[in-house]
PDB file of C-alpha atoms in Angstrom:
ATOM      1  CA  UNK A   1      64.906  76.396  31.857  1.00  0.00           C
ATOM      2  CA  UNK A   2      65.824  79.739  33.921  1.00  0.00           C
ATOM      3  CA  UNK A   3      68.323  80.187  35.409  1.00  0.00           C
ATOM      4  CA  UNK A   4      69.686  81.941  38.911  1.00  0.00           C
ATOM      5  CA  UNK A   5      73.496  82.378  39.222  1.00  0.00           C
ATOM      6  CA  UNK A   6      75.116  83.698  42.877  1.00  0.00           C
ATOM      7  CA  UNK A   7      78.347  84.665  43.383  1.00  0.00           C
ATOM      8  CA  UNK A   8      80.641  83.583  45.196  1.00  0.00           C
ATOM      9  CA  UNK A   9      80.304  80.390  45.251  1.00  0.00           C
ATOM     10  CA  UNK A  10      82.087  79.957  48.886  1.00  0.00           C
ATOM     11  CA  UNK A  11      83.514  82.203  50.786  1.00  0.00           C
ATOM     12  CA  UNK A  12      86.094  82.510  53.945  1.00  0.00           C
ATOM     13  CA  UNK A  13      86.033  85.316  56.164  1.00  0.00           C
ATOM     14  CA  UNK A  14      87.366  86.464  59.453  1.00  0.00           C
ATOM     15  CA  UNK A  15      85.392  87.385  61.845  1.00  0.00           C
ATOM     16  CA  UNK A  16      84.175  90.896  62.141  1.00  0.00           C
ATOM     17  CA  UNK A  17      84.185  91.968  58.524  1.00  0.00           C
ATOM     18  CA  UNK A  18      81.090  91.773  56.007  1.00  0.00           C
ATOM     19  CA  UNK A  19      80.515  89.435  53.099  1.00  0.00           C
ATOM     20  CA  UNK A  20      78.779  90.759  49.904  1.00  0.00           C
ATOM     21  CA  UNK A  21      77.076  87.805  47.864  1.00  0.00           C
ATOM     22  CA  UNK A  22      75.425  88.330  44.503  1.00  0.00           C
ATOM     23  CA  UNK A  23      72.109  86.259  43.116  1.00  0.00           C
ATOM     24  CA  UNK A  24      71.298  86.757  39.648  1.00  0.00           C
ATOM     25  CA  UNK A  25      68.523  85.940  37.390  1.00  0.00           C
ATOM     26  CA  UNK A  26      70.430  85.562  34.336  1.00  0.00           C
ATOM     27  CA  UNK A  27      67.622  84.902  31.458  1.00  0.00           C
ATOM     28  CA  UNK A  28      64.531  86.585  33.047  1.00  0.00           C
ATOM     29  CA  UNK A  29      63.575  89.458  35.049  1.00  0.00           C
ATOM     30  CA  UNK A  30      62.713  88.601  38.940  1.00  0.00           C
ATOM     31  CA  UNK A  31      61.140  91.911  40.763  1.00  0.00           C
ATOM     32  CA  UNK A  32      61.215  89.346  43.657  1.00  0.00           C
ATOM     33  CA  UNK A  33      63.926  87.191  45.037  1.00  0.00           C
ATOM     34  CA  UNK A  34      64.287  85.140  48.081  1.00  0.00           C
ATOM     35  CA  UNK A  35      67.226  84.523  49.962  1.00  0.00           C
ATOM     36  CA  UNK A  36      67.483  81.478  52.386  1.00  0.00           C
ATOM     37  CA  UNK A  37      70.077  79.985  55.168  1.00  0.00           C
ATOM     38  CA  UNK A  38      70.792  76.459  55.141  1.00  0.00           C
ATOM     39  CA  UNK A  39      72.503  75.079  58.290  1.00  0.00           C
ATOM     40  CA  UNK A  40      73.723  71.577  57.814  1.00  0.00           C
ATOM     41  CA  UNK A  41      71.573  68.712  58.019  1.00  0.00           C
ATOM     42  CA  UNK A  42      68.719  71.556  58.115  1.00  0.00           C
ATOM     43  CA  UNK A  43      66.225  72.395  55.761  1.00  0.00           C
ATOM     44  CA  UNK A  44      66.384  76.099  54.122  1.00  0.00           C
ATOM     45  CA  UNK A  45      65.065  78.673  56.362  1.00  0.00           C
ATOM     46  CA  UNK A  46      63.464  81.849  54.659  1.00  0.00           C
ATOM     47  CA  UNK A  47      65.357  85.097  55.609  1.00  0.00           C
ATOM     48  CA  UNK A  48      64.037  87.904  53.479  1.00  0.00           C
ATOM     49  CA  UNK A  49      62.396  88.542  50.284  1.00  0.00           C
ATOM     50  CA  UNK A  50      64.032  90.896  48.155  1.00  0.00           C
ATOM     51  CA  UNK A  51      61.694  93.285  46.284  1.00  0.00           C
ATOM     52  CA  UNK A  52      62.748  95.555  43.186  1.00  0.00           C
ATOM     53  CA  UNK A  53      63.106  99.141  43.648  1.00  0.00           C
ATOM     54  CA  UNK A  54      61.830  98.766  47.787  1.00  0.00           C
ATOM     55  CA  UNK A  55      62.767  97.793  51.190  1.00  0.00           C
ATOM     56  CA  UNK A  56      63.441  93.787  51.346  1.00  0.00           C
ATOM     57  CA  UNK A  57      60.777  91.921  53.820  1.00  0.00           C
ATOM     58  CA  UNK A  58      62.585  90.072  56.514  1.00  0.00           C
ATOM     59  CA  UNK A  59      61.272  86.932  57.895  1.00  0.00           C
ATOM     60  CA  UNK A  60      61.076  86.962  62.084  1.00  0.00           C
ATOM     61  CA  UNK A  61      64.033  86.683  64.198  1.00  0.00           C
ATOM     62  CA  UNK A  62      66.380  88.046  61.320  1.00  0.00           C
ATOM     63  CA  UNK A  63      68.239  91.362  62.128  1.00  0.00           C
ATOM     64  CA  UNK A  64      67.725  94.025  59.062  1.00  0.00           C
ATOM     65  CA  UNK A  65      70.973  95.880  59.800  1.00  0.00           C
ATOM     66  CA  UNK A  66      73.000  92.639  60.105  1.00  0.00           C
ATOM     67  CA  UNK A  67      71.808  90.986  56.576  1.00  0.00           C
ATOM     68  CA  UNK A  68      71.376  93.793  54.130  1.00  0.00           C
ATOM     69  CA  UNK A  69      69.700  93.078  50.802  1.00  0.00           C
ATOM     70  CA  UNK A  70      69.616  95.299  48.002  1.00  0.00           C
ATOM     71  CA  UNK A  71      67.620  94.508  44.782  1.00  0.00           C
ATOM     72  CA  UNK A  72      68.733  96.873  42.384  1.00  0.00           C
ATOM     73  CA  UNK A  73      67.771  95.860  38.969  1.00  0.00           C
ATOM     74  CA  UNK A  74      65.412  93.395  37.982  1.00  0.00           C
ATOM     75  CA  UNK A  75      67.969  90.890  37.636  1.00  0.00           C
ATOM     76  CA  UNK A  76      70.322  91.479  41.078  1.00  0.00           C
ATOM     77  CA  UNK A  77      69.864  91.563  44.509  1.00  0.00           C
ATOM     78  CA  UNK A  78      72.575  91.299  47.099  1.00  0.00           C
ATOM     79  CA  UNK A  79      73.045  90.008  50.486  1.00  0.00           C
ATOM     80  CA  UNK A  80      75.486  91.503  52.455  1.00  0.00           C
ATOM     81  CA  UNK A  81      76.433  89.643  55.794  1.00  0.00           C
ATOM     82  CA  UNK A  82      77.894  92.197  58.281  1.00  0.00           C
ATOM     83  CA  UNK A  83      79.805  92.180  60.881  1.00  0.00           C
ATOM     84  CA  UNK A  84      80.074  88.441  60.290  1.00  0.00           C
ATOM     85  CA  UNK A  85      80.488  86.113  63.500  1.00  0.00           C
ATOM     86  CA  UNK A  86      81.743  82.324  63.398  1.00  0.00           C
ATOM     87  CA  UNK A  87      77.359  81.746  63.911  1.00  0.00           C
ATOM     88  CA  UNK A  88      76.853  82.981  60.493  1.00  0.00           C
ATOM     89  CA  UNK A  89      78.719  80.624  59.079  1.00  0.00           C
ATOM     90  CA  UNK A  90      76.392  78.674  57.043  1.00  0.00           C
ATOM     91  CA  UNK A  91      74.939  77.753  52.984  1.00  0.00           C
ATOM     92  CA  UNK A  92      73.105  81.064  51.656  1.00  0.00           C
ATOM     93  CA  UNK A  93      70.369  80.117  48.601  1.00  0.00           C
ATOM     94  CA  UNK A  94      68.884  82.647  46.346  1.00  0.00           C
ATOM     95  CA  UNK A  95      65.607  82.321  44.803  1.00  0.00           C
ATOM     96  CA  UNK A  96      63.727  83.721  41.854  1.00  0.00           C
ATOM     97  CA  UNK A  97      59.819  82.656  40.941  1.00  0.00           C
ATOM     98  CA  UNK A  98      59.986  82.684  36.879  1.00  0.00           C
ATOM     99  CA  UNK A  99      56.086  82.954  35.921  1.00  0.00           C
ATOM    100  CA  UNK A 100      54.819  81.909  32.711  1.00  0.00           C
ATOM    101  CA  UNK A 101      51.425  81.878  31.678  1.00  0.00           C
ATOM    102  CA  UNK A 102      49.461  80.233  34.249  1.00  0.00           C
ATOM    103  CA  UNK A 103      52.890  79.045  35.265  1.00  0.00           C
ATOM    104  CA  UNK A 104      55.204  78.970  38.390  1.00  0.00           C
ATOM    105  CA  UNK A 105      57.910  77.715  39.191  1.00  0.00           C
ATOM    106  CA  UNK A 106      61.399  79.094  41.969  1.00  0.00           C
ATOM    107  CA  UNK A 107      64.691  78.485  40.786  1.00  0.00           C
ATOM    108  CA  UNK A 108      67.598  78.171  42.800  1.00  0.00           C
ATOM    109  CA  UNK A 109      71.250  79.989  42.543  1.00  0.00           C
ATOM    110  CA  UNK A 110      73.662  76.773  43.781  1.00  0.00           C
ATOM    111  CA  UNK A 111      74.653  78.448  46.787  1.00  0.00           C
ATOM    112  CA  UNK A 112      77.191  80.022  48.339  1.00  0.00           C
ATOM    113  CA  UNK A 113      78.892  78.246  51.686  1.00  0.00           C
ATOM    114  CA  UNK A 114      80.542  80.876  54.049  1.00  0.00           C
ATOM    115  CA  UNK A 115      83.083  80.662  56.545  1.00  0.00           C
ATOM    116  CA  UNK A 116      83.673  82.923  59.085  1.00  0.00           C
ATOM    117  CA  UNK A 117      86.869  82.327  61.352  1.00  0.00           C
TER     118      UNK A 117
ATOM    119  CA  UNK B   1      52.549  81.356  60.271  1.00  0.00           C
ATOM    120  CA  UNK B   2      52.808  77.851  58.369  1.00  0.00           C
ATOM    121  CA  UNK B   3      52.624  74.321  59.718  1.00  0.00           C
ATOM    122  CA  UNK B   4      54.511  72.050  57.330  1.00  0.00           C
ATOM    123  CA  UNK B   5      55.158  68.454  57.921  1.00  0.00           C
ATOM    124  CA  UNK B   6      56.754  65.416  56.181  1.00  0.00           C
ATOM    125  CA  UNK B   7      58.935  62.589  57.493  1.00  0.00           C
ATOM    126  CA  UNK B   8      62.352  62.662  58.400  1.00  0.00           C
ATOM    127  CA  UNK B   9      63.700  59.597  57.284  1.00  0.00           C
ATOM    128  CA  UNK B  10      62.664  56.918  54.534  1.00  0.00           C
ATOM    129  CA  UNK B  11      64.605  53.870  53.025  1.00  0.00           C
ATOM    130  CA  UNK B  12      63.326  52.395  50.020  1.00  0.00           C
ATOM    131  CA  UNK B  13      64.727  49.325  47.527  1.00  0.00           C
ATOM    132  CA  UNK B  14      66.439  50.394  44.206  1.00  0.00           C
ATOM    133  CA  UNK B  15      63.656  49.521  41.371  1.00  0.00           C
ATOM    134  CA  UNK B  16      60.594  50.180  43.896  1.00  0.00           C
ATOM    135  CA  UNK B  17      57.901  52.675  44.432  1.00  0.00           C
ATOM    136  CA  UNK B  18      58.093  55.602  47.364  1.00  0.00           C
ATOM    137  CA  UNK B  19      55.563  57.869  48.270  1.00  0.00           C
ATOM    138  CA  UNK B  20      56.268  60.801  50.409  1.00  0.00           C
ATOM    139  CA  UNK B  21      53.833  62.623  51.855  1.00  0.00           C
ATOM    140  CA  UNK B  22      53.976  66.376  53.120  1.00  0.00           C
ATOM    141  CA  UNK B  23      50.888  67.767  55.335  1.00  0.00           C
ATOM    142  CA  UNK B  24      50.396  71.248  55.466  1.00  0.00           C
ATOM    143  CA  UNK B  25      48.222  74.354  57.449  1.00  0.00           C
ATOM    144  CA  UNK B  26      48.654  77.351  55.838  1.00  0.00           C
ATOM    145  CA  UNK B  27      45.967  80.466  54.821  1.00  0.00           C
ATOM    146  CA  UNK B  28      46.825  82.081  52.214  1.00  0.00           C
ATOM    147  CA  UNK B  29      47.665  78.857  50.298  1.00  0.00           C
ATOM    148  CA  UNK B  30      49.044  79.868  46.277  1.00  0.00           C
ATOM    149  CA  UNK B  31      50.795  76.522  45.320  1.00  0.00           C
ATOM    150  CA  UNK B  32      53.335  73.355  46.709  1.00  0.00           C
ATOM    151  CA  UNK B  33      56.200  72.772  45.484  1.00  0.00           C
ATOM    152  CA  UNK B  34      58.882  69.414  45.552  1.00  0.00           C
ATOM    153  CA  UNK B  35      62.454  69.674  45.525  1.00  0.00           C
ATOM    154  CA  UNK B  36      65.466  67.614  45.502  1.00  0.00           C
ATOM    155  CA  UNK B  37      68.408  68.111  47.162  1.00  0.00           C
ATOM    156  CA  UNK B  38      71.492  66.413  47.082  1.00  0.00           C
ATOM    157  CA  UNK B  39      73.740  66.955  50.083  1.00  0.00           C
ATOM    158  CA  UNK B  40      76.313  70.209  49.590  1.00  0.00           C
ATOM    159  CA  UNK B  41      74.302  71.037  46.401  1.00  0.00           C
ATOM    160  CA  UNK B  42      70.794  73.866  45.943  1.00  0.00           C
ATOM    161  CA  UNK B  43      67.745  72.080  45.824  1.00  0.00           C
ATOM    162  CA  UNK B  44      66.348  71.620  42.560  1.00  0.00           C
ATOM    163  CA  UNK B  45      62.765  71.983  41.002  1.00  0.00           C
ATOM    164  CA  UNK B  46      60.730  68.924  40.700  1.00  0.00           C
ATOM    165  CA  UNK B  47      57.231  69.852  40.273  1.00  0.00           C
ATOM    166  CA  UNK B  48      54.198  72.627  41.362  1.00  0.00           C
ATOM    167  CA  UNK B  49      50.741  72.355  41.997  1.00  0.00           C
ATOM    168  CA  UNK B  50      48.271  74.634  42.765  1.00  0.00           C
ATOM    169  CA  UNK B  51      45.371  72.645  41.292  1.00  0.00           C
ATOM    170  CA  UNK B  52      43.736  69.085  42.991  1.00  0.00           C
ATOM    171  CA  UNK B  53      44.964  65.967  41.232  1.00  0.00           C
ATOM    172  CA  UNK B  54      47.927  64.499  39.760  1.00  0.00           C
ATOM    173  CA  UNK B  55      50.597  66.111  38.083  1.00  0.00           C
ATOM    174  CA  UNK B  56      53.144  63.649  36.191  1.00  0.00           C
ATOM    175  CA  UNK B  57      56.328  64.093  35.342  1.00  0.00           C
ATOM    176  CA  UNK B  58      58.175  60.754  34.158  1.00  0.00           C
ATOM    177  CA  UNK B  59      59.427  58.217  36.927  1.00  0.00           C
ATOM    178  CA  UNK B  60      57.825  61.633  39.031  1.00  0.00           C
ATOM    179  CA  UNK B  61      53.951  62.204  40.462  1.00  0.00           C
ATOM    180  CA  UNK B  62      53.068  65.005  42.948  1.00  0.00           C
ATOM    181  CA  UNK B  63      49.665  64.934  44.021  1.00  0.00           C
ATOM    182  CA  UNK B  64      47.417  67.470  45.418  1.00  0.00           C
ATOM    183  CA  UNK B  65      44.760  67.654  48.061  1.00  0.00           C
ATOM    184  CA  UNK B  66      43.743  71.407  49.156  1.00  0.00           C
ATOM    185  CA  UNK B  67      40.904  70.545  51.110  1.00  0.00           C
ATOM    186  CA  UNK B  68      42.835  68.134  52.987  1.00  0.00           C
ATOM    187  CA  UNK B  69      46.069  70.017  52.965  1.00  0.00           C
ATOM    188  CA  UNK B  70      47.855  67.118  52.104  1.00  0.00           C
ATOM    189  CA  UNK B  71      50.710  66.269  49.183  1.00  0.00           C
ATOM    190  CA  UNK B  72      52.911  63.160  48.325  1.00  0.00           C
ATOM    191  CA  UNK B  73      55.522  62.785  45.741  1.00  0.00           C
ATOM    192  CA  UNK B  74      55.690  59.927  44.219  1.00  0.00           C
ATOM    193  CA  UNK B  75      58.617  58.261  42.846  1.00  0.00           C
ATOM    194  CA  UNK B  76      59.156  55.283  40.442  1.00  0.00           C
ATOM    195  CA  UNK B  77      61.698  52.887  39.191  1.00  0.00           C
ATOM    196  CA  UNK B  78      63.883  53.862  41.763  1.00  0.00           C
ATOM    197  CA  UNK B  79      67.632  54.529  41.313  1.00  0.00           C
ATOM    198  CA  UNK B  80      70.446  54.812  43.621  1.00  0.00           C
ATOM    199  CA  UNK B  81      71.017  58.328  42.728  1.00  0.00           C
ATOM    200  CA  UNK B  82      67.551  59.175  43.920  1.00  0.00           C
ATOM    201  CA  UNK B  83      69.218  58.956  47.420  1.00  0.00           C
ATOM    202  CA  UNK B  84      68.637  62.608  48.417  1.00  0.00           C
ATOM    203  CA  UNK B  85      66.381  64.939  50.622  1.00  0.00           C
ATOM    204  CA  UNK B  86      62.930  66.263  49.149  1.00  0.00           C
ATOM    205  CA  UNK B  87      61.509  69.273  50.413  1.00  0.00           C
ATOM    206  CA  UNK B  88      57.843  70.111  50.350  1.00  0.00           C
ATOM    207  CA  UNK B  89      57.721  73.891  50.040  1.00  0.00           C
ATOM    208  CA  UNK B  90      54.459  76.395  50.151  1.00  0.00           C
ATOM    209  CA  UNK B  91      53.457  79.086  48.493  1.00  0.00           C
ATOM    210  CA  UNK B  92      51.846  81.854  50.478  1.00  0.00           C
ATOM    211  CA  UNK B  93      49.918  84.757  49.664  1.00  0.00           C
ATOM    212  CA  UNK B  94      48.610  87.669  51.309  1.00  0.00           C
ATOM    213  CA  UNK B  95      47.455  91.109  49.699  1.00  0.00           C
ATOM    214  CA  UNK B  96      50.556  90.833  47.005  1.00  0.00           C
ATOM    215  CA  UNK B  97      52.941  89.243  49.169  1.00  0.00           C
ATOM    216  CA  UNK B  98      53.824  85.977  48.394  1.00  0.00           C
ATOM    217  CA  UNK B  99      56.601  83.826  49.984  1.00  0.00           C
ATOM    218  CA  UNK B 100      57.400  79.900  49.865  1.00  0.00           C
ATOM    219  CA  UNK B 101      58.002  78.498  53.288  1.00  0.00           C
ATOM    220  CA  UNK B 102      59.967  74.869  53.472  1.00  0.00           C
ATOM    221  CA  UNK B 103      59.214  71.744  55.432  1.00  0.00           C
ATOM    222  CA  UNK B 104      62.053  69.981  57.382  1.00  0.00           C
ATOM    223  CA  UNK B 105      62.596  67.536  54.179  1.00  0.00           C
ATOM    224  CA  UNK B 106      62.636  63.944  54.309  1.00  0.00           C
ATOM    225  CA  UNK B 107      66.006  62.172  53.781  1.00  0.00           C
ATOM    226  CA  UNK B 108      65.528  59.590  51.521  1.00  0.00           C
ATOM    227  CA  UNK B 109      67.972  56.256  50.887  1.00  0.00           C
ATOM    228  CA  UNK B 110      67.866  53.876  48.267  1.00  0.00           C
ATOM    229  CA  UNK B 111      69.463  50.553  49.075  1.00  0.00           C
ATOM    230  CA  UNK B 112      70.388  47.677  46.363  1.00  0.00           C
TER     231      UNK B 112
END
């Protein structure tokens, strides 16, 4: 089936800086992508959706200039975390709808877990 | 917005049947999907509908209701390593924009 890769996988930071992570769709082309927080013992919480060659959509309650996305090809988007604060600390999912036919299904990237100190 | 519900909790017996059920208010409705996710670990795809009825997938059923707004997942032959959290997720649409909005999940453990 398809698959969505991110990158890293986990991360540690220190507070203040910004974390860059990668989703890729690495056997189809996604012009959208989704990108969701998962605190523990939470389900996943939509932040944005990513869209190809324009501005990302971001979900209520989600700062734009804190969690930039870019979505520069048709298989990458990023999410940068900036300014990163111990509350950000939490599981990041990517997302990619792979349509065939009459079709649909979302895969998942595996995640990355982030740390901020 | 989106109003998705499903238990929190469930406990079932290795070998048995478990339905869980997922109720939903949404306009815009495009689709449900169920996932499974193991603690630490991305949820993974278990099945879609977008149509009324019963889609079947091995020891795996989801079932569909748009009228009622109203899903279940139905699993068979249980097995200890079905001990996870399922996640009824919708898909939304509106004028090109589509997202897919999660429920809270429902924890579920199977016991010998």
């Amino acid at each position: 089936g398809a698959v969505v890769s991110q990158h890293p996988s986990w991360v540690i930071c220190k507070s203040g800086t910004s974390v860059k992570i990668e989703c890729r769709s690495l056997d189809f082309q996604a012009t959208t992508m989704f990108w969701y927080r998962q605190f523990p013992k939470q389900s996943l919480m939509l932040m944005a959706t990513s869209n190809e060659g324009s501005k990302a959509t971001y979900e209520q309650g989600v700062e734009k200039d804190k969690f930039l996305i870019n979505h520069a090809s048709l298989t990458l988007s990023t999410l940068t975390v900036t300014s990163a604060h111990p509350e950000d600390s939490s599981f990041y999912i990517c997302s990619a709808p792979f349509v065939g036919g009459i079709s649909y299904e979302q895969y998942f990237g595996p995640g990355t877990r982030l740390t901020v100190t | 917005g989106q109003n998705i519900d499903q238990p929190t909790e469930m406990t079932a017996t290795e070998g048995a049947i478990v339905q869980i059920n997922c109720t939903y208010q949404t306009s815009g409705f495009n689709g449900l999907f169920w996932y499974q996710q193991h603690a630490g670990e991305a949820p993974t795809f278990l099945s879609y509908n977008v149509l009324d009825g019963l889609e079947e997938k091995g020891r795996f059923s989801s079932f569909l209701s748009r009228s009622k707004g109203y899903s279940y997942l139905l699993l068979k032959e249980l097995q200890m390593k079905d001990s996870a959290s399922y996640l009824c997720a919708v898909r939304d649409s509106h004028g090109g924009y589509q997202k897919v909005t999660f429920g809270t999940g429902t924890k579920l453990q199977v016991i010998p």
